[in-house]
Amino acid sequence: MNRTTISLLATVTALVAVTGVASLGDGEEDTTPAGKAREMPVERTALTCPRPTDAELATTEYTAYTPAAESSAEGRGEGRAYLLPAPEYTAGFGTDEDADSEGPEPLVALEQPGVPVAESIDTYGAPALAGTAEQLLAPGWTVQQTTSVRSGSGQGLMGTACQVPDSEFWFAGASTADARNDYVHLTNPDESPVVVDIQLYGPEGRLESALGGEGVTVPGGTSVPVRLTTLTDDPLADLAVQVTARTGRIGAQIEATDAQLGVDWLTPVSATTGPLVLPGIPADARTVRLVAYAPGDDDVALDVALSGPTGSFTPAGNESITLRSRTLTAIDLEDLTQGQPGSLVLTPSSGSGDGRVVVGLRVTQGEDDEREMAFIPATAPIEQRASVAGNTAKGTTLSLVAPDEAAEVRITVSGGSGGGDAPEPETYTVEARSTLAIAPELPDGAKGRYAITIERLGGGELYASRTLSKKQDDMVTFTVQTIPDDRSTVSVPQTGPDLSVLTD
């Protein structure tokens, strides 16, 4: 045996040993063929939460949750998940953080998957938050922020899910009208500063302004609120807003306050070219206002349908909507729900131009001085799984919509943040082109706030939202959050040892 052959055998033996250790490392037999992608749980998830409203008489509840780990997560580290303050930054003044204080205490720190953690704070002066979940606590980590404002022009219930930071966001339904007081809250979760551009679009297109909006600097680990009326002199009832980070990533949400209609968070839309689904219009909605913007070069025509409990129908007088390129359209959809819960589905018409659409709904409930508003943006579907936290024993309604084919769904309700057992998971069928409204039932002994996990088991596309309602004095306040897929897995290509190079 010559020296070359001996060296070759030694190399092959070493490679076999190395690849053998790698395949044994996860404790499972991997039968995925080489070259095929394998779904693996994410190991890190970042979230940002906007600064709560600065109303003096307000309380904010935070609820954090990560769904129970599956077998594929066995052997991973326990990890950590919590939020830290991102103090407000003012140009020329810095932040309001106390430089002499010790490190901030983590908020809603999770200890294990499947068990929600809730904390309540007095809202006045509370900062924005940013944080990270790692390892076992990362896949599907979600935090709900719900604020109850008890007095003032912004009285009502405002809610939002803390968001994954990104480089661009679109909003539909903002306003600079005299009765409105809207702020864009920018939160930078990273150490490096981020420069952000804010652009407004109205019925005549882009609003040109010398007042600012471009080049807003958000230092690392801070938040910056920007009042929309400082960006334009025009008092416009309806606006689309584009927020773009030139480098890096940010969180962005709009705090919308109306002198007559209360307050809520306006969250980003999922701006797509295909069917647009806005799930969870309450049965007792008094008004429904649609705000849409087409940012592309083509006009876009959309067919309108409402998916209700028994099927889909076309609203009389609003069979279709035409959006002119780079202009904003706002329409009041009168008598839309007719006393039944539903979801709006917008589908590109035959012969329509191509391009994304930015669309959202402003929904109101109540009458006279007891009216309140909430927003429902177009949302992304649940491809595999999604969770929503901060649910209450009374006043929680889950809306599931299958805009095309029927979908099979499993609903898992957690135990309460204050203790109590979780009920058994339940399976539902969401019939084709219909909306299914579910009010989860909790077992006796459940305390605190709880989480809901939605799993799509099969069938057509599935969209979801959750409505929270709460009686406050003589009025019922409410807020709606859409529930997109939690993106808790990533595709990892599988590779095998290629020893052909040794024999070439």
XYZ file of C-alpha atoms in Angstrom:
504
model
C 0.000 0.000 0.000
C 1.589 3.293 -1.070
C 1.718 6.483 0.964
C -0.980 8.236 -1.114
C -3.476 5.424 -0.466
C -2.719 5.467 3.271
C -3.248 9.252 3.382
C -6.515 8.918 1.474
C -7.862 6.251 3.857
C -6.861 8.334 6.858
C -8.668 11.367 5.461
C -11.818 9.354 4.699
C -11.773 7.845 8.200
C -11.466 11.308 9.760
C -14.331 12.678 7.669
C -16.580 9.743 8.560
C -15.834 10.311 12.231
C -16.644 14.020 11.986
C -19.893 13.556 10.027
C -20.944 10.760 12.368
C -20.611 13.033 15.417
C -22.575 15.773 13.663
C -25.463 13.449 12.846
C -25.626 12.221 16.435
C -25.644 15.724 17.864
C -29.403 16.427 17.680
C -30.518 13.147 19.242
C -32.805 12.314 16.312
C -32.418 10.263 13.187
C -32.435 12.671 10.264
C -34.023 11.018 7.245
C -34.091 14.205 5.170
C -32.312 13.537 1.841
C -29.158 15.525 1.208
C -29.937 18.732 -0.676
C -33.481 18.973 0.716
C -34.404 21.689 3.213
C -35.358 20.735 6.760
C -37.596 22.896 8.985
C -35.783 23.796 12.214
C -36.936 25.973 15.139
C -35.533 29.495 15.186
C -33.016 30.134 17.958
C -33.451 33.885 18.347
C -36.452 36.215 18.111
C -36.431 39.999 18.652
C -39.449 42.157 19.540
C -40.133 45.860 20.081
C -43.087 47.353 21.970
C -44.071 51.019 21.493
C -44.198 53.479 24.362
C -47.653 53.285 25.974
C -49.876 56.334 25.797
C -48.853 59.145 28.157
C -52.371 59.502 29.583
C -52.208 59.890 33.356
C -55.137 57.590 34.154
C -54.116 54.475 32.262
C -52.862 50.981 33.024
C -50.915 48.741 30.660
C -50.865 44.947 30.808
C -48.016 43.004 29.203
C -48.417 39.277 28.595
C -45.545 37.172 27.210
C -45.823 33.652 25.869
C -43.929 31.013 23.910
C -45.856 27.902 22.770
C -44.914 24.589 24.352
C -41.839 23.026 22.760
C -42.241 20.204 20.265
C -40.097 17.088 20.164
C -37.789 18.659 17.587
C -36.739 21.188 20.248
C -35.512 18.569 22.715
C -31.888 18.923 23.691
C -31.789 22.678 23.077
C -30.784 25.095 25.814
C -33.462 26.575 28.043
C -32.674 30.089 26.849
C -34.130 33.372 28.046
C -36.828 35.825 26.964
C -37.512 39.267 28.399
C -37.948 42.950 27.545
C -35.887 45.971 28.617
C -36.690 49.704 28.460
C -35.896 51.659 25.298
C -36.030 55.207 26.739
C -37.363 58.089 24.690
C -34.736 60.131 22.837
C -35.115 63.844 22.118
C -32.662 65.489 19.731
C -30.414 67.867 21.671
C -31.497 66.485 25.043
C -30.677 62.785 24.893
C -32.817 60.249 26.732
C -34.801 60.463 29.945
C -32.890 57.491 31.385
C -31.237 57.952 34.772
C -27.518 57.554 34.115
C -26.775 56.868 37.785
C -29.300 54.087 38.178
C -28.453 50.418 38.119
C -29.363 48.267 35.162
C -33.095 48.097 34.420
C -35.169 45.179 35.611
C -36.347 42.791 32.874
C -40.090 42.841 32.176
C -42.285 39.759 31.558
C -39.341 37.359 31.740
C -40.384 33.871 30.649
C -39.133 30.801 32.458
C -40.562 28.026 30.292
C -42.605 27.504 27.125
C -46.337 26.959 27.440
C -46.790 29.147 30.537
C -47.740 32.834 30.061
C -46.280 35.599 32.219
C -48.146 38.876 32.812
C -47.197 42.189 34.421
C -49.163 45.396 34.948
C -47.680 48.917 35.048
C -48.933 52.469 35.435
C -48.701 53.830 31.930
C -47.749 57.465 32.545
C -44.036 57.896 31.854
C -43.524 54.240 30.904
C -40.936 53.688 28.142
C -40.953 51.656 24.967
C -39.512 48.158 25.284
C -37.230 45.905 23.273
C -35.971 42.421 23.911
C -34.886 39.038 22.658
C -35.898 35.426 23.190
C -33.268 32.739 22.691
C -33.067 28.975 22.223
C -36.078 27.063 23.598
C -38.054 30.253 24.276
C -37.513 31.793 20.823
C -39.906 29.893 18.476
C -43.243 31.707 18.489
C -42.387 34.177 21.278
C -45.109 36.820 21.452
C -45.886 39.724 23.784
C -49.249 41.499 23.987
C -49.455 45.137 25.130
C -52.957 46.235 26.200
C -53.687 49.653 27.709
C -56.907 50.767 29.369
C -57.299 54.562 29.309
C -59.885 55.613 31.885
C -60.407 59.304 31.097
C -59.722 62.087 28.625
C -60.152 62.368 24.867
C -58.224 59.133 24.406
C -60.451 57.071 26.673
C -60.769 53.449 25.606
C -58.896 50.204 25.102
C -55.785 50.076 22.944
C -53.903 46.906 22.114
C -51.051 45.673 19.987
C -48.752 42.705 19.679
C -45.124 43.718 20.091
C -43.553 43.431 16.656
C -40.533 41.903 14.990
C -38.290 44.800 13.844
C -37.900 45.315 10.110
C -36.630 47.839 7.557
C -39.986 48.978 6.090
C -43.581 49.349 7.259
C -46.802 50.559 5.612
C -49.881 51.870 7.439
C -53.402 52.692 6.205
C -55.811 54.803 8.247
C -53.656 57.474 9.884
C -54.884 61.079 9.959
C -53.891 64.705 10.502
C -57.500 65.910 10.893
C -58.215 68.440 13.635
C -59.864 65.783 15.829
C -56.906 63.395 15.516
C -53.573 63.337 17.294
C -51.448 60.602 15.687
C -47.859 59.695 16.549
C -45.468 57.309 14.808
C -43.459 55.522 17.499
C -40.015 54.383 16.298
C -38.054 51.895 18.430
C -34.468 50.832 17.749
C -33.645 47.464 19.396
C -29.992 47.419 18.348
C -26.855 49.245 19.494
C -26.176 51.209 16.306
C -28.240 54.302 15.430
C -30.806 54.041 12.635
C -31.867 56.816 10.255
C -35.557 56.642 9.356
C -37.677 58.283 6.645
C -41.425 58.851 7.163
C -43.534 59.564 4.084
C -47.237 60.495 3.994
C -49.674 59.786 1.133
C -53.122 61.319 0.678
C -55.900 61.485 -1.948
C -53.620 63.429 -4.303
C -50.598 61.231 -3.754
C -47.376 61.902 -1.916
C -47.400 64.892 0.428
C -44.419 67.112 -0.267
C -43.316 68.847 2.908
C -40.406 70.871 4.149
C -41.402 70.242 7.759
C -39.433 67.051 8.224
C -40.003 63.323 8.185
C -36.808 62.427 6.374
C -33.626 61.630 8.225
C -35.083 60.978 11.690
C -32.249 59.565 13.817
C -33.105 56.894 16.383
C -30.046 56.106 18.552
C -29.420 52.529 19.588
C -31.654 51.194 22.332
C -34.018 54.193 22.290
C -37.393 55.253 20.920
C -38.530 58.406 19.126
C -42.173 59.551 18.805
C -42.994 61.674 15.744
C -46.286 63.580 15.594
C -47.779 63.412 12.105
C -49.018 67.012 12.187
C -45.375 68.118 12.408
C -44.782 66.573 8.973
C -47.506 68.406 7.026
C -49.716 71.490 7.226
C -52.616 69.684 5.530
C -55.423 68.467 7.850
C -56.305 65.228 6.032
C -58.888 62.752 7.320
C -57.176 59.697 5.806
C -53.530 58.927 5.147
C -51.209 56.105 4.216
C -47.816 56.175 5.932
C -44.550 54.588 4.822
C -41.743 54.164 7.364
C -38.333 53.119 6.024
C -35.030 52.505 7.801
C -32.105 53.477 5.577
C -29.909 50.927 7.348
C -30.586 48.467 10.118
C -34.045 47.725 11.496
C -36.686 49.325 13.694
C -40.101 48.802 15.202
C -42.827 51.209 14.075
C -46.442 51.601 15.185
C -48.891 54.515 15.104
C -50.749 55.708 18.195
C -54.041 57.108 16.859
C -56.103 59.326 19.171
C -59.465 60.800 18.159
C -61.289 63.395 20.282
C -64.635 61.657 19.652
C -63.670 58.045 18.927
C -61.047 57.234 21.533
C -57.649 55.677 20.967
C -55.989 52.558 19.569
C -52.833 51.334 17.887
C -52.660 51.424 14.102
C -50.409 48.506 13.163
C -48.618 47.809 9.859
C -50.442 46.172 6.985
C -49.334 43.181 4.955
C -49.016 44.869 1.549
C -49.375 42.136 -1.075
C -50.428 41.738 -4.699
C -52.798 38.816 -4.152
C -56.049 38.573 -2.200
C -56.174 40.901 0.798
C -57.910 39.656 3.945
C -58.997 41.872 6.850
C -60.352 39.460 9.492
C -62.570 39.982 12.502
C -65.066 42.810 11.919
C -67.287 42.710 15.036
C -70.961 41.864 14.622
C -72.030 45.113 16.278
C -69.767 47.399 14.234
C -71.548 50.738 13.744
C -69.271 52.048 10.996
C -66.605 50.482 8.799
C -64.284 52.790 6.846
C -61.860 51.367 4.288
C -58.615 53.211 3.516
C -56.491 51.919 0.615
C -53.408 53.077 -1.270
C -51.811 51.669 -4.436
C -48.060 52.492 -4.370
C -47.291 50.944 -7.771
C -47.427 52.209 -11.358
C -50.765 50.571 -12.250
C -54.325 51.265 -11.220
C -55.721 48.333 -9.242
C -59.337 47.119 -9.284
C -60.521 44.958 -6.387
C -63.629 42.804 -6.026
C -65.184 43.149 -2.572
C -66.629 40.265 -0.548
C -67.644 39.816 3.070
C -67.064 36.366 4.546
C -69.635 35.769 7.277
C -70.655 32.790 9.427
C -72.545 31.041 6.620
C -70.580 32.060 3.560
C -69.498 34.970 1.415
C -71.547 37.719 -0.230
C -70.932 40.958 -2.113
C -71.957 44.140 -0.253
C -74.631 46.048 -2.150
C -73.263 49.267 -3.607
C -69.645 48.267 -2.965
C -69.156 45.399 -5.388
C -65.721 46.643 -6.452
C -63.172 49.348 -5.714
C -60.770 50.998 -8.154
C -57.543 52.443 -6.777
C -55.679 54.941 -8.920
C -51.911 54.580 -8.965
C -50.165 56.406 -6.119
C -53.360 57.885 -4.712
C -55.367 57.109 -1.601
C -59.019 56.044 -1.575
C -61.331 56.054 1.472
C -64.843 54.548 1.450
C -67.499 54.129 4.132
C -68.931 50.606 3.928
C -72.392 51.152 5.381
C -74.421 48.342 6.989
C -71.616 45.934 6.166
C -71.924 43.245 8.832
C -75.731 43.341 9.312
C -75.390 42.087 12.867
C -73.040 39.191 12.136
C -69.248 38.927 12.518
C -67.328 38.898 9.277
C -64.088 39.445 7.397
C -63.451 41.612 4.357
C -61.797 39.890 1.384
C -60.463 41.982 -1.522
C -59.486 40.114 -4.691
C -57.867 41.675 -7.796
C -60.498 41.962 -10.522
C -60.092 40.365 -13.915
C -57.982 42.688 -16.032
C -56.756 44.715 -13.059
C -53.289 46.179 -13.052
C -50.544 44.582 -11.011
C -49.064 45.939 -7.830
C -49.196 45.890 -4.070
C -52.095 47.380 -2.144
C -51.905 48.992 1.301
C -55.323 48.672 2.953
C -56.884 48.850 6.405
C -60.224 49.336 8.154
C -61.297 51.723 10.873
C -64.198 50.166 12.788
C -66.349 51.885 15.408
C -68.757 50.587 18.035
C -71.230 52.385 20.290
C -73.283 55.524 19.804
C -73.033 59.242 20.530
C -70.490 59.926 23.291
C -69.838 56.218 23.854
C -68.254 55.484 20.487
C -64.825 53.921 20.186
C -62.615 52.955 17.251
C -60.303 50.080 16.400
C -58.223 49.261 13.323
C -57.989 46.075 11.257
C -55.110 45.969 8.727
C -54.753 43.482 5.894
C -52.765 40.612 7.359
C -50.647 37.640 6.299
C -52.037 34.083 6.519
C -51.240 31.477 9.146
C -49.210 28.949 7.197
C -48.417 26.642 10.112
C -48.856 28.202 13.554
C -49.513 31.476 15.365
C -50.159 32.569 18.941
C -51.827 35.540 20.583
C -51.358 36.459 24.255
C -53.141 38.741 26.695
C -56.558 37.079 26.426
C -59.073 37.507 29.234
C -61.657 35.093 30.631
C -64.443 37.420 29.473
C -64.417 39.554 26.363
C -62.151 37.474 24.086
C -63.321 36.516 20.587
C -61.196 34.663 18.036
C -62.068 35.148 14.347
C -60.895 32.578 11.785
C -61.527 33.018 8.059
C -60.937 30.676 5.112
C -61.309 32.951 2.048
C -61.160 30.118 -0.498
C -61.122 26.446 0.528
C -62.147 25.068 3.930
C -59.356 24.852 6.529
C -58.787 22.451 9.431
C -57.605 24.176 12.605
C -56.452 23.146 16.068
C -56.906 25.652 18.912
C -54.791 25.277 22.054
C -55.529 27.452 25.080
C -52.845 27.859 27.743
C -53.299 27.958 31.481
C -53.611 31.370 33.099
C -50.715 33.622 34.027
C -51.993 33.439 37.608
C -52.383 29.669 37.652
C -54.882 27.055 36.562
C -54.891 24.135 34.161
C -55.137 24.407 30.403
C -58.168 22.849 28.671
C -57.747 20.142 26.064
C -57.008 21.371 22.508
C -59.997 21.518 20.172
C -60.197 21.010 16.415
C -62.432 23.088 14.142
C -63.328 23.259 10.472
C -63.542 26.744 8.997
C -65.880 26.338 6.057
C -64.920 27.710 2.655
C -65.382 31.469 2.239
C -66.673 31.897 5.795
C -65.665 33.386 9.151
C -65.806 31.330 12.340
C -66.047 33.290 15.611
C -64.932 31.437 18.757
C -65.146 32.550 22.390
C -62.738 30.188 24.210
C -63.989 28.595 27.414
C -61.604 28.297 30.340
C -61.750 25.644 33.051
C -62.652 26.604 36.597
C -59.629 27.836 38.489
C -57.940 29.584 35.562
C -56.554 32.921 36.727
C -54.988 35.875 34.986
C -54.415 36.255 31.271
C -53.894 33.385 28.883
C -52.605 32.651 25.384
C -54.173 30.989 22.348
C -52.192 28.989 19.776
C -53.697 28.395 16.334
C -52.371 25.571 14.153
C -53.418 25.120 10.557
C -53.696 21.357 10.037
C -54.691 21.346 6.383
C -56.978 22.711 3.698
C -56.992 26.218 2.285
C -55.461 29.471 3.460
C -56.284 30.604 6.991
C -56.389 34.130 8.428
C -57.128 35.175 12.004
C -57.662 38.017 14.436
C -58.541 38.413 18.103
C -60.914 40.982 19.629
C -60.653 42.064 23.259
C -63.593 43.928 24.787
C -63.941 45.446 28.237
C -66.750 47.314 29.958
C -65.554 50.696 31.165
C -68.060 52.890 32.997
C -71.155 52.908 30.755
C -69.431 51.929 27.513
C -67.856 48.814 26.052
C -64.316 49.399 24.799
C -62.597 47.106 22.318
C -59.432 46.471 20.307
C -58.618 44.067 17.451
C -55.263 42.412 16.684
C -54.575 40.390 13.554
C -52.626 37.131 14.008
C -50.114 36.312 11.246
C -47.903 33.213 11.159
C -45.287 33.218 13.921
C -42.408 32.251 11.586
C -41.093 29.948 14.296
C -39.143 27.723 11.907
C -36.523 28.259 9.218
C -35.541 26.068 6.290
C -32.057 24.611 6.721
C -30.575 22.866 3.655
C -29.375 19.320 4.372
C -25.941 18.359 3.124
C -24.032 15.116 3.066
C -20.290 14.446 2.912
C -18.953 14.772 -0.636
C -15.787 12.644 -0.819
C -15.484 12.757 -4.598
C -12.888 15.507 -4.306
C -10.531 12.966 -2.731
C -10.633 10.684 -5.731
C -10.482 13.305 -8.486
